Amino acid sequence: MSSTLLEVKDLQTYFFTDRGTVKAVDGVSFDVEKGETLGIVGESGSGKSVTAASIMQLVPSPPGDIVGGEINFKDENLLDLKMKRIRKIRGNEISMIFQEPMTSLNPVYTIGEQISEVLRLHQGLNKDEALEKSIDMLEKVGIPSPEERVHEHPHQLSGGMRQRVMIAMALACNPELLIADEPTTALDVTIQAQILELMDELRDEFNTSIILITHNLGVIAEVADKVAVMYGGRIVEQTDTVTLYKDPEHPYTAGLIKSIPKIEGSEGKLKPIKGTVPDPLNFPNGCKFANRCNYAEEKCWAEEPDLEEVKPDHYVRCWRWKELDLKNESEVK
Amino acid sequence: MADNILEVNNLKKHFPINGGIFKRQVNSVKAVDGLNFNVKRGETLGLVGESGCGKSTTGKVLLRLLDATEGEVKFEGRDIHKLDKKDLRSLRKEMQMIFQDPYASLNPRMTVAEIVGEPLDIHNLAKGKEKEERVRELLDMVGLSSKFAKRYPHEFSGGQRQRIGIARALAVDPEVIVCDEPVSALDVSIQAQVINLMEDLQDELGLTYIFIAHDLSVVRHISDRVAVMYLGKIVELADKDDLYDTPKHPYTKALLSAIPVPDPQRQREKIILEGDVPSPINPPSGCTFHTRCPYAEDICKQEEPVFEEKGEDHLAACHFTDKLE
Ligand SMILES: Nc1ncnc2c1ncn2[C@@H]1O[C@H](COP(=O)(O)OP(=O)(O)OP(=O)(O)O)[C@@H](O)[C@H]1O
Ligand SMILES: Nc1ncnc2c1ncn2[C@@H]1O[C@H](COP(=O)(O)OP(=O)(O)OP(=O)(O)O)[C@@H](O)[C@H]1O
Ligand code: SF4
Ligand code: SF4
Ligand SMILES: [Mg+2]
Ligand SMILES: [Mg+2]
C-alpha cells in the first residue's frame, strides 16, 4: 500500500518587489508518496525553484514570503514548525540538490570535510567514522578513487563529478525525500545518463521519494512516475507520466511536447508555441496561457479556470479541455 | 562534384600552457587536433560532442577569430589563415558567427538599431537613410517589429535577443554562419521558434550553416550532415540519417543511446560510459576514446585508427567498426 510522505496544499509564495507583487507560486497542491518520483516541468520563471525553496523554507525574505498553504511532511505542517526543527529536518529527512553545484559547495573545504560535516551534524558520527562514511558515499555515486578524491577541493573536480558529490552529500543521511532542482541541466548527456541511473538505483535501494525539477521533457519521461506541469506559478496539468505524454489535455502541455524535435528524426517544421511568457506582473487576467493559446476564446480572457479532476488522478486547468482534440489539433473531439 | 564552400585540412589549435620560473611553454591544451572535413555550399553541417571537445574553438578557428596552430581552412579555395589584414576584412563579410548566450553577446548600452547597424558601418555598406532602411528590413526578416529599433537588449526576452543576434549576423549578407549553441539557452517552446526562423532564412538567402550544439535531437532536425567530435578530433561524419540510424563509431553510439527520449513508453537500452572525458592536455595514446570504450582492445591503446570511409560518404575512425552491428 502506498502512503503519502509529503502533501503540499494550496501553497502561495509571493515576492514583494518595488514593481509590484510577483505571485511566483500561486495555489500549488500535490502529493508525493513513499518511493515515488514526482516530476515538475515548465518554462523558465514558472515557479519550479520557488516551489522547491518553499518546501525547504529557503525562500529569501524579504522580498519573498510564503503567504498561504500547508506543507505537510509526515504528520507535521512544516510551516508551523520552529526554525530549529526545520534545520534538523533539512539535510536529514529532506535534502536538496541544486542546479549549480559550484554555488552550493564551499570552495574552501575539501569534499570530505563537507560531507563529514553533514554526517557529524545529523548523525552524530565522530571524525573518523564520518570520513569513512564519506568515502563510502563517494564510491556509491561513482567517483573513481574515492580515498584520494575525498581530500580534494571542489575546483579540482569536473562538473559531472561535482554534481555527483552534491548527490553524495544530499544522500549521506538517507533522506526520505530528495528534491533535485535541474540536477543534470548543466551536464553532458553521457554524464546525465549516469546521474539519472544513480538516482534510480538509490530509489530502488532506499525507497527514497524524489521531486525532480527540470525543463527537459526527456528526463521527466525517463524517471518520473507522475508529472506536474507549471505555468505562471500554477499547476496547469498533473497526471501519471504515461498519460501526460500520450493524452495531454492542456494546450500548453500538448504544445510543449510538440515543440521538441524527435531523436528518431521528424519531417517538416517544428511546431512552436507562439509568443513568449509574459512579464510576471503582466499575465492575462483570465487563463494565464490565453495570449499564447491557439484555442483561447472570450471566456478564457475573462476568467481563470480551476484545476479540475477530469479523470481519476488527472487534473487540468482549462475551460475547453472537453471539446478540444489536441492530438489532431482541432477544436472538436 | 559537390561544391565545397569550405575545405578544412589537418586543422589544429593548441593553447600553450606556460609554467616554471621563466614562464616557458611546458605543455599545451590540444583543443582542436587535426580536423579534416568539407562543408558544402548551402548545407547545414552539425557539430556535436561533449563539453570541452573543441566545438567552439573549431568555430572560432574556422572564422579566424583565433589563429590556427597548424593546417588550413580554405574558403572558396583561399586559405583564410594566409590572408593579409585587408583580405581578411572582406572575408569577415562572408563568414559570421552567432553565439550561445544571447545575454552576453549584445552590448547592453547600444540600441537594437545600433547593434544591427554596426556591421554596416564597419564594412562601409550603408549610411544614413539607407542604413535605417536596411536595419528595418533585417529586423523584419527575423520577425521583430521595427518599433523595437530604439530599445535596449535588456528589454527583450532570450528568444528575442537571439533574433537580434541573428539580424546582426545577417547584416553583411554573409555566405556562411557558424552558429555556436544558438538555442541552448532558450526554453523549448522558444527554441522551436528560433530553429524555424533559421531554416526559413537559409532557404531564402541560400546560407551555409555550421551548427554547433550538444542537443542531438535539435542537431538531427536542422542538419544535413553531422560531425561528432571527441577530444579535439572528428570521430565520425556522415549524412544525418546514416549517422543516427547506423552509427559506425562506439562513441557516437553511446552518445545517441544516452539521450533521454520524451516518451515514457519507448525507453531504450542505454550504454552508460564509465568515467569522464580525459584531459586534452595529455590525451590518451592510440585511439583517444580507448579509456571509455566498451569495445577497446590492445591495439586501440597503441595505434590511432584512421578516419576513413566505412560506408558511402560515411567516415569514422575506429579499429572495430564491425563489432557495432
Ligand atoms: N528573489 C526573488 N525576487 C523577486 N522575484 C523572484 C525571486 N526569486 C524568484 N522570483 C520570481 O519568481 C518567479 C518564479 O521563479 P522560479 O525561480 O521559481 O522559476 P523556475 O520555474 O525555477 O525557472 P527556471 O527554469 O528559470 O529555473 C519568477 O517570475 C521569478 O522572477
Ligand atoms: N583560450 C583558451 N586557453 C586555453 N584553453 C582553452 C581556451 N579556450 C578553450 N580552451 C580549452 O580547449 C578545450 C576545448 O574548448 P571548447 O570551448 O572549444 O569546447 P566546446 O566543445 O565548445 O565545449 P562546450 O560544449 O562546453 O562549449 C577545452 O579543454 C578548453 O578548456
Ligand atoms: S482556458 Fe482557454 S486559453 Fe487557457 S488553455 Fe484552455 S483554451 Fe487555452
Ligand atoms: S578504435 Fe578501439 S577504442 Fe577506439 S573507438 Fe574503436 S574500438 Fe573503441
Ligand atoms: Mg529554477
Ligand atoms: Mg562551446
Coordinates of N, CA and C in Angstrom, one line a residue, chain B residues 201-288:
Chain B
L201 N 15.4 31.4 -43.1 CA 16.4 32.3 -43.6 C 17.4 31.5 -44.5
Q202 N 17.7 30.3 -44.2 CA 18.6 29.5 -45.0 C 18.0 29.3 -46.4
D203 N 16.7 28.9 -46.4 CA 16.0 28.7 -47.7 C 16.0 30.0 -48.6
E204 N 15.7 31.1 -47.9 CA 15.5 32.4 -48.5 C 16.8 32.9 -49.1
L205 N 17.9 32.8 -48.3 CA 19.1 33.5 -48.6 C 20.2 32.6 -49.1
G206 N 20.0 31.3 -49.1 CA 21.0 30.3 -49.5 C 22.2 30.2 -48.6
L207 N 21.9 30.4 -47.3 CA 23.1 30.4 -46.4 C 23.6 29.0 -46.1
T208 N 24.9 28.9 -45.8 CA 25.5 27.7 -45.3 C 25.7 27.8 -43.8
Y209 N 25.2 26.8 -43.0 CA 25.4 26.8 -41.6 C 26.3 25.8 -41.1
I210 N 27.2 26.1 -40.1 CA 27.8 25.2 -39.3 C 27.2 25.3 -37.9
F211 N 26.5 24.3 -37.5 CA 25.6 24.4 -36.4 C 26.1 23.5 -35.2
I212 N 26.6 24.2 -34.2 CA 27.2 23.6 -33.0 C 26.2 23.4 -31.9
A213 N 26.0 22.3 -31.4 CA 25.1 22.1 -30.3 C 25.4 20.8 -29.5
H214 N 24.9 20.7 -28.3 CA 25.0 19.4 -27.6 C 23.7 18.7 -27.6
D215 N 22.6 19.3 -28.0 CA 21.4 18.6 -28.1 C 21.2 17.9 -29.4
L216 N 21.4 16.6 -29.3 CA 21.5 15.8 -30.6 C 20.1 15.7 -31.3
S217 N 19.0 15.9 -30.6 CA 17.7 15.9 -31.3 C 17.6 17.2 -32.2
V218 N 18.0 18.3 -31.6 CA 18.0 19.6 -32.4 C 18.9 19.5 -33.6
V219 N 20.1 18.9 -33.4 CA 21.1 18.8 -34.5 C 20.5 17.9 -35.6
R220 N 19.9 16.8 -35.2 CA 19.3 15.9 -36.2 C 18.3 16.7 -37.0
H221 N 17.5 17.5 -36.3 CA 16.4 18.2 -37.0 C 16.9 19.2 -38.1
I222 N 17.9 19.9 -37.7 CA 18.3 21.0 -38.6 C 19.4 20.7 -39.6
S223 N 20.2 19.6 -39.3 CA 21.4 19.4 -40.1 C 21.1 18.5 -41.4
D224 N 22.0 18.7 -42.4 CA 22.1 17.7 -43.5 C 23.1 16.6 -43.2
R225 N 24.3 17.0 -42.7 CA 25.3 16.1 -42.3 C 25.7 16.4 -40.9
V226 N 26.3 15.4 -40.2 CA 26.7 15.7 -38.8 C 28.1 15.1 -38.5
A227 N 28.9 15.9 -37.8 CA 30.2 15.5 -37.4 C 30.2 15.4 -35.9
V228 N 30.8 14.3 -35.4 CA 30.9 14.0 -33.9 C 32.3 14.2 -33.5
M229 N 32.5 15.1 -32.5 CA 33.9 15.3 -32.0 C 34.1 14.7 -30.7
Y230 N 35.4 14.2 -30.5 CA 35.8 13.7 -29.2 C 37.2 14.2 -29.0
L231 N 37.5 14.9 -27.9 CA 38.9 15.3 -27.6 C 39.6 15.9 -28.8
G232 N 39.0 16.9 -29.4 CA 39.6 17.7 -30.4 C 39.7 17.0 -31.8
K233 N 39.1 15.8 -32.0 CA 39.1 15.2 -33.3 C 37.7 14.8 -33.7
I234 N 37.5 14.8 -35.0 CA 36.2 14.3 -35.5 C 36.3 12.8 -35.6
V235 N 35.4 12.1 -34.9 CA 35.5 10.6 -34.9 C 34.5 10.0 -35.9
E236 N 33.5 10.8 -36.3 CA 32.5 10.3 -37.2 C 31.9 11.4 -38.0
L237 N 31.6 11.2 -39.3 CA 31.0 12.3 -40.1 C 30.2 11.6 -41.2
A238 N 28.9 11.9 -41.2 CA 28.0 11.3 -42.2 C 26.7 12.0 -42.4
D239 N 26.0 11.6 -43.4 CA 24.6 12.1 -43.6 C 23.9 11.9 -42.3
K240 N 23.0 12.8 -41.9 CA 22.4 12.7 -40.5 C 21.7 11.4 -40.3
D241 N 20.9 11.0 -41.3 CA 20.1 9.8 -41.0 C 21.0 8.5 -40.9
D242 N 22.0 8.5 -41.7 CA 23.0 7.4 -41.6 C 23.7 7.4 -40.3
L243 N 24.1 8.6 -39.8 CA 24.8 8.7 -38.6 C 23.9 8.3 -37.4
Y244 N 22.7 8.7 -37.4 CA 21.8 8.4 -36.2 C 21.3 7.0 -36.3
D245 N 21.0 6.5 -37.5 CA 20.4 5.2 -37.6 C 21.4 4.1 -37.6
T246 N 22.6 4.3 -38.2 CA 23.7 3.3 -38.2 C 25.0 3.9 -37.9
P247 N 25.2 4.3 -36.6 CA 26.5 4.8 -36.2 C 27.6 3.9 -36.4
K248 N 28.8 4.4 -36.8 CA 29.9 3.5 -37.1 C 31.0 3.7 -36.1
H249 N 30.8 4.5 -35.1 CA 31.8 4.7 -34.0 C 31.2 4.4 -32.7
P250 N 31.8 3.7 -31.8 CA 31.3 3.4 -30.5 C 30.9 4.6 -29.7
Y251 N 31.6 5.7 -29.8 CA 31.3 6.9 -29.1 C 30.0 7.5 -29.6
T252 N 29.8 7.6 -30.9 CA 28.5 8.1 -31.4 C 27.4 7.2 -30.9
K253 N 27.6 5.9 -30.9 CA 26.5 5.0 -30.5 C 26.2 5.3 -29.0
A254 N 27.2 5.5 -28.1 CA 26.9 5.7 -26.7 C 26.2 7.0 -26.5
L255 N 26.7 8.0 -27.2 CA 26.2 9.4 -27.1 C 24.7 9.4 -27.5
L256 N 24.3 8.7 -28.6 CA 22.9 8.6 -29.0 C 22.1 7.9 -28.0
S257 N 22.6 6.8 -27.4 CA 21.8 6.0 -26.5 C 21.6 6.7 -25.2
A258 N 22.4 7.7 -24.9 CA 22.3 8.4 -23.6 C 21.2 9.5 -23.6
I259 N 20.7 9.8 -24.8 CA 19.7 10.9 -24.9 C 18.4 10.4 -24.3
P260 N 17.8 11.2 -23.3 CA 16.5 10.8 -22.8 C 15.4 11.0 -23.8
V261 N 14.6 10.0 -24.0 CA 13.5 10.1 -25.0 C 12.2 10.6 -24.4
P262 N 11.6 11.7 -24.9 CA 10.4 12.2 -24.3 C 9.2 11.4 -24.6
D263 N 9.3 10.1 -24.3 CA 8.2 9.2 -24.5 C 8.3 8.0 -23.5
P264 N 7.5 8.0 -22.4 CA 7.8 7.1 -21.4 C 7.5 5.6 -21.8
Q265 N 6.9 5.4 -22.9 CA 6.6 4.1 -23.4 C 7.6 3.6 -24.4
R266 N 8.6 4.4 -24.7 CA 9.6 4.0 -25.7 C 11.0 4.1 -25.2
Q267 N 11.2 3.7 -23.9 CA 12.6 3.8 -23.3 C 13.5 2.8 -23.9
R268 N 14.8 3.2 -24.2 CA 15.7 2.4 -24.8 C 16.8 1.9 -23.9
E269 N 17.5 0.9 -24.3 CA 18.7 0.4 -23.5 C 19.8 1.5 -23.6
K270 N 20.4 1.8 -22.5 CA 21.4 2.9 -22.6 C 22.8 2.2 -22.5
I271 N 23.8 2.8 -23.2 CA 25.1 2.4 -23.0 C 25.7 3.5 -22.0
I272 N 26.0 3.1 -20.8 CA 26.5 4.1 -19.8 C 28.0 4.1 -20.0
L273 N 28.6 5.2 -20.4 CA 30.0 5.4 -20.5 C 30.6 5.5 -19.1
E274 N 31.7 4.9 -18.8 CA 32.3 5.0 -17.5 C 33.2 6.3 -17.5
G275 N 33.2 6.9 -16.3 CA 34.2 8.0 -16.1 C 33.9 9.2 -16.9
D276 N 34.9 10.1 -16.9 CA 34.8 11.4 -17.5 C 35.7 11.5 -18.8
V277 N 35.5 12.6 -19.5 CA 36.3 12.8 -20.7 C 37.7 13.1 -20.2
P278 N 38.8 12.4 -20.7 CA 40.2 12.7 -20.3 C 40.6 14.1 -20.6
S279 N 41.7 14.6 -20.0 CA 42.1 15.9 -20.2 C 42.8 16.1 -21.6
P280 N 42.4 17.2 -22.3 CA 43.0 17.4 -23.6 C 44.5 17.9 -23.5
I281 N 45.0 18.0 -22.3 CA 46.4 18.3 -22.2 C 47.3 17.1 -22.4
N282 N 46.9 16.0 -21.8 CA 47.6 14.7 -22.1 C 46.6 13.7 -22.6
P283 N 46.1 13.8 -23.8 CA 45.1 12.8 -24.3 C 45.7 11.4 -24.3
P284 N 44.8 10.4 -24.1 CA 45.3 9.0 -24.1 C 45.9 8.7 -25.5
S285 N 46.8 7.6 -25.4 CA 47.5 7.2 -26.6 C 46.6 6.5 -27.5
G286 N 47.1 6.2 -28.8 CA 46.3 5.5 -29.7 C 44.9 6.1 -30.0
C287 N 43.9 5.3 -29.9 CA 42.5 5.9 -30.0 C 42.2 6.6 -28.7
T288 N 42.0 7.9 -28.8 CA 41.8 8.7 -27.5 C 40.5 8.3 -26.7

